[in-house]
Structure formats: C-alpha cells, structure tokens
C-alpha cells in the first residue's frame, strides 16, 4: 500500500504518547513539549499528544509526525468526540487526527463515517480511529479511517482489560484490515512493544510507561513496599 508521508514514517517504529491528566503537575504545553523533545532524542518516530495547547507547541518544537486528540466531556465517547473537536485538533497542527473509532453513539449525533467524511472534506486530515474490538476496527476502516489503533481495548465492553496489551486483538485486527494498525494501550515494557510488532502491528504507541512518572513511580513503590 502507498501511504501518506506522516503514516509511512511510523512504519515499524515507536510513537510516544505525551499526556498529562487534569490537575497533574505536568499538565502544561511547555512540559509536554519537553517530554516530546526527549522522546525524539530517544528514537521515537512519532508523537501522540492531547489538547490544543500541547499539540500546537509540540508542532512548533518537534519535527516528527504528530497524532493529535482532544479529550472532552464525560460521555463514554471522549476522545475527540465530535466533528468540531476533530477540526480543532487538525487546526492546532496535528498531521493525524485521532478520534473515537468505536461503534458507540457520538455526542454530536454524527456517525463515524459522516464525521470522517466531513473532516476530510474540510481539512484533508488523516484519521486514526481509536478502537476497542475487531468489529470496531472493521467498521472504522469501512468508515474511511486511514489507520486504526487498539487504544480502547479494555476500555469498552467488548474486551477484557488486561494488565498488559491485548496482543490477541492486535493480531486479529492486523490480519483483518488493509490499513496500518497502531498497537496502543498498556504497553509497559520493551518486550511487550516487540510482541505487538511480532503480532502484526504497523507501529507501537507507548504512553504511561515512558511519559507518566506518577504511574511509573507507583509501580516501583508498590514493588518495594507492597
Ligand atoms: C483509554 C485512553 O484514554 N487512552 C488515552 C488515549 O490517548 C491515553 O490516556 C493513553 O495514555 C494512551 O492511549 C497510551 O496508552 P498507555 O498510556 O496505556 O501506554
């Protein structure tokens, strides 16, 4: 398959998701840009970032393909939940707009296919569909997604939430779709990242285990004192 440049550049590589959550000390564009710059030095081939401020500053500072998303609202569908959020993510500088790619109802009432169609008509953006099952992924490709992620595996009712990545799902989706599959979600070790590639993933997205010191610290603290 001939892929658009920002996607082709991710082949066989590591994308680092640089996110801090509401109320956390690292929740600032400046900090997330520094984290993204550090990921580049370490060998990341792409960055995934959340929120318009983070996306805009990382776009300015880091010369890597940028997957952007905007977490909003308290509905089940919260990753770039509406068309207008998706347009905002593209306008902030993302090469690839990540959005909820499940079959669940979206807050603005548009179908996934309509969302992707209108987004592409207006902006020409590439789309990463964050999915939670094989059926989600098949439907997302049908709806026009340029690539799919296993981002929501274990966060919807379709798959169990494993301690580590859902390697079985990564393999199932990779074998079934004709677009790049980004393995994402609870990849906590280099061995798991390699396992995801061996299962057929096009590239691997790691967040928490690289960019969330509070979680990493808690893993060690628990190991030390139980
Ligand atoms: C489910 C959800 O909201 N996932 C979010 C999607 O952007 C992020 O909170 C995750 O950190 C990201 O997917 C990377 O995964 P992990 O941090 O497990 O490596």
Coordinates of C-alpha atoms and ligand atoms in Angstrom, one line a residue:
X1 CA 0.0 0.0 0.0
X2 CA 1.2 3.5 -0.7
X3 CA 0.8 5.6 2.4
X4 CA 0.7 9.3 3.0
X5 CA 4.1 10.5 4.4
X6 CA 3.1 11.1 8.1
X7 CA 1.8 7.5 8.3
X8 CA 4.6 5.9 6.2
X9 CA 7.1 7.5 8.6
X10 CA 5.7 5.5 11.5
X11 CA 6.3 2.1 9.9
X12 CA 7.9 -0.4 12.3
X13 CA 8.6 2.4 14.8
X14 CA 7.7 3.8 18.2
X15 CA 5.2 6.6 18.8
X16 CA 5.4 8.2 22.2
X17 CA 2.1 9.5 23.7
X18 CA 2.9 12.6 25.8
X19 CA -0.1 13.3 28.0
X20 CA -0.7 14.7 31.5
X21 CA -4.1 14.5 33.1
X22 CA -6.3 17.3 34.6
X23 CA -4.9 18.6 37.8
X24 CA -1.5 16.9 37.4
X25 CA 1.8 18.8 37.9
X26 CA 3.0 18.1 34.3
X27 CA -0.2 19.4 32.7
X28 CA 1.3 22.2 30.7
X29 CA 2.2 22.5 27.0
X30 CA 5.8 23.6 27.9
X31 CA 6.3 20.4 29.9
X32 CA 4.7 18.1 27.3
X33 CA 6.8 19.7 24.6
X34 CA 9.9 18.9 26.6
X35 CA 8.8 15.3 27.1
X36 CA 8.2 15.1 23.3
X37 CA 11.6 16.5 22.6
X38 CA 13.1 13.9 24.9
X39 CA 11.2 11.1 23.1
X40 CA 12.6 12.3 19.8
X41 CA 16.2 12.1 21.2
X42 CA 15.4 8.6 22.4
X43 CA 14.3 7.4 18.9
X44 CA 10.6 8.0 18.7
X45 CA 9.3 8.2 15.1
X46 CA 6.1 10.0 16.0
X47 CA 4.4 11.8 18.9
X48 CA 0.8 11.5 20.1
X49 CA -0.5 14.5 22.1
X50 CA -3.7 15.6 23.7
X51 CA -5.2 19.1 23.8
X52 CA -4.9 22.1 21.5
X53 CA -2.2 23.8 23.5
X54 CA 0.0 20.7 23.7
X55 CA -0.5 19.9 20.0
X56 CA 0.4 23.5 18.9
X57 CA 3.6 23.7 20.9
X58 CA 4.8 20.2 20.0
X59 CA 4.1 21.0 16.4
X60 CA 6.4 24.0 16.7
X61 CA 9.2 22.3 18.6
X62 CA 9.3 18.7 17.4
X63 CA 9.8 17.7 13.8
X64 CA 8.0 14.4 13.8
X65 CA 4.6 13.2 12.6
X66 CA 2.1 14.3 15.2
X67 CA -1.1 12.4 16.1
X68 CA -3.4 14.7 17.9
X69 CA -6.5 14.2 20.0
X70 CA -8.7 16.2 22.3
X71 CA -10.3 14.5 25.3
X72 CA -13.5 16.2 26.2
X73 CA -16.8 15.7 28.0
X74 CA -17.9 13.0 30.4
X75 CA -19.8 10.8 27.9
X76 CA -18.5 7.3 27.0
X77 CA -17.1 8.8 23.8
X78 CA -14.5 11.2 25.0
X79 CA -11.5 11.0 22.6
X80 CA -12.1 13.8 20.1
X81 CA -15.8 13.1 20.5
X82 CA -17.3 15.4 17.8
X83 CA -16.5 16.8 14.3
X84 CA -15.8 20.2 15.7
X85 CA -13.2 18.8 18.2
X86 CA -11.6 16.9 15.2
X87 CA -11.4 20.1 13.2
X88 CA -9.8 21.9 16.1
X89 CA -7.2 19.2 16.5
X90 CA -6.3 19.5 12.8
X91 CA -6.2 23.3 13.1
X92 CA -3.8 23.1 16.1
X93 CA -1.3 21.3 13.9
X94 CA -1.8 17.5 14.1
X95 CA -0.9 15.5 11.0
X96 CA -3.2 12.7 12.0
X97 CA -6.4 13.3 14.0
X98 CA -7.1 10.5 16.5
X99 CA -10.7 10.1 17.4
X100 CA -13.1 7.6 19.0
X101 CA -13.4 4.9 16.4
X102 CA -15.9 2.7 18.2
X103 CA -19.4 2.0 17.1
X104 CA -20.9 3.9 20.0
X105 CA -23.2 6.9 19.6
X106 CA -21.3 10.1 19.3
X107 CA -22.3 13.3 21.3
X108 CA -23.0 15.3 18.2
X109 CA -25.2 12.5 16.7
X110 CA -23.0 12.1 13.6
X111 CA -21.9 8.6 12.5
X112 CA -18.2 7.8 12.4
X113 CA -18.4 7.7 8.6
X114 CA -20.0 11.1 8.4
X115 CA -17.5 12.6 10.9
X116 CA -14.6 11.3 8.9
X117 CA -16.1 12.4 5.6
X118 CA -16.8 15.9 6.7
X119 CA -13.4 16.2 8.5
X120 CA -11.6 15.1 5.3
X121 CA -13.7 17.4 3.1
X122 CA -12.9 20.4 5.3
X123 CA -9.3 19.8 6.2
X124 CA -7.8 16.8 4.3
X125 CA -6.6 15.4 7.7
X126 CA -5.5 11.8 8.1
X127 CA -7.6 9.9 10.7
X128 CA -6.6 7.4 13.3
X129 CA -9.6 5.5 14.7
X130 CA -9.2 4.5 18.3
X131 CA -11.0 1.2 18.6
X132 CA -11.8 -1.4 21.2
X133 CA -12.5 -4.5 19.2
X134 CA -12.2 -6.2 15.8
X135 CA -15.7 -5.2 14.8
X136 CA -14.9 -1.6 15.7
X137 CA -11.8 -1.7 13.6
X138 CA -13.6 -3.2 10.6
X139 CA -16.3 -0.6 10.8
X140 CA -13.8 2.2 11.2
X141 CA -11.9 1.2 8.1
X142 CA -15.2 1.0 6.2
X143 CA -16.0 4.5 7.5
X144 CA -12.8 5.8 6.0
X145 CA -10.1 5.8 8.7
X146 CA -6.6 5.9 7.4
X147 CA -5.3 3.8 10.3
X148 CA -6.6 2.1 13.4
X149 CA -5.4 1.9 17.0
X150 CA -6.2 -0.6 19.7
X151 CA -6.3 2.4 22.1
X152 CA -9.7 1.5 23.6
X153 CA -9.2 -2.3 24.0
X154 CA -10.3 -2.9 27.6
X155 CA -12.0 0.5 27.9
X156 CA -15.3 -0.6 26.3
X157 CA -17.5 -3.6 27.0
X158 CA -16.0 -5.6 24.1
X159 CA -12.7 -6.8 25.5
X160 CA -11.3 -7.5 29.0
X161 CA -8.9 -5.0 30.5
X162 CA -5.7 -6.9 30.7
X163 CA -2.8 -5.8 32.8
X164 CA -0.7 -5.5 29.7
X165 CA -1.6 -5.0 26.0
X166 CA -4.3 -7.0 24.2
X167 CA -1.9 -8.8 21.9
X168 CA -4.6 -11.2 20.7
X169 CA -6.7 -8.2 19.4
X170 CA -3.6 -6.6 17.9
X171 CA -3.0 -9.8 15.9
X172 CA -6.7 -10.1 14.9
X173 CA -7.0 -6.6 13.6
X174 CA -3.7 -6.6 11.9
X175 CA -4.7 -9.7 10.0
X176 CA -8.1 -8.4 9.0
X177 CA -7.6 -4.8 7.8
X178 CA -5.8 -3.3 4.9
X179 CA -4.6 -0.1 6.8
X180 CA -1.8 0.4 9.3
X181 CA -2.6 -0.9 12.8
X182 CA -1.1 1.0 15.7
X183 CA -0.8 -1.1 18.8
X184 CA -1.7 1.1 21.8
X185 CA -2.8 0.6 25.4
X186 CA -0.9 -0.7 28.4
X187 CA 2.3 -1.5 26.6
X188 CA 4.6 -1.2 29.6
X189 CA 7.8 -2.9 28.6
X190 CA 10.1 -3.1 25.5
X191 CA 9.4 -6.8 25.3
X192 CA 5.6 -6.1 25.0
X193 CA 6.3 -3.5 22.3
X194 CA 8.3 -6.1 20.4
X195 CA 5.5 -8.6 20.9
X196 CA 3.0 -6.1 19.4
X197 CA 5.1 -5.8 16.3
X198 CA 5.5 -9.5 16.0
X199 CA 1.7 -9.8 16.2
X200 CA 1.5 -7.7 13.1
X201 CA 1.3 -4.1 14.3
X202 CA 2.5 -1.4 11.9
X203 CA 3.8 0.6 14.8
X204 CA 3.6 0.8 18.6
X205 CA 2.3 3.7 20.7
X206 CA 3.5 3.9 24.3
X207 CA 2.3 6.5 26.8
X208 CA 2.3 5.8 30.5
X209 CA 5.4 3.7 30.7
X210 CA 7.5 6.5 29.1
X211 CA 5.8 9.7 29.9
X212 CA 3.8 9.4 33.2
X213 CA 6.2 9.4 36.1
X214 CA 3.5 9.3 38.8
X215 CA 2.3 5.9 37.4
X216 CA 5.9 4.5 36.9
X217 CA 6.8 5.6 40.4
X218 CA 3.8 3.8 41.8
X219 CA 4.8 0.6 40.1
X220 CA 8.2 0.7 41.7
X221 CA 6.9 1.9 45.1
X222 CA 4.4 -1.0 45.2
X223 CA 7.2 -3.4 44.3
X224 CA 9.4 -2.1 47.1
X225 CA 6.9 -1.8 50.0
X226 CA 3.9 -3.8 48.7
Ligands
LIG1 C1 -8.0 4.9 27.1 C2 -7.4 6.3 27.0 O1 -8.0 7.2 27.4 N1 -6.3 6.3 26.3 C3 -5.6 7.6 26.1 C4 -5.5 7.9 24.7 O2 -4.9 8.7 24.2 C5 -4.3 7.8 26.9 O3 -4.7 8.1 28.2 C6 -3.3 6.6 27.0 O4 -2.2 7.0 27.8 C7 -2.7 6.3 25.6 O5 -3.7 5.6 24.9 C8 -1.5 5.4 25.7 O6 -1.7 4.2 26.4 P1 -0.8 3.8 27.6 O7 -0.7 5.0 28.5 O8 -1.5 2.7 28.3 O9 0.6 3.4 27.1

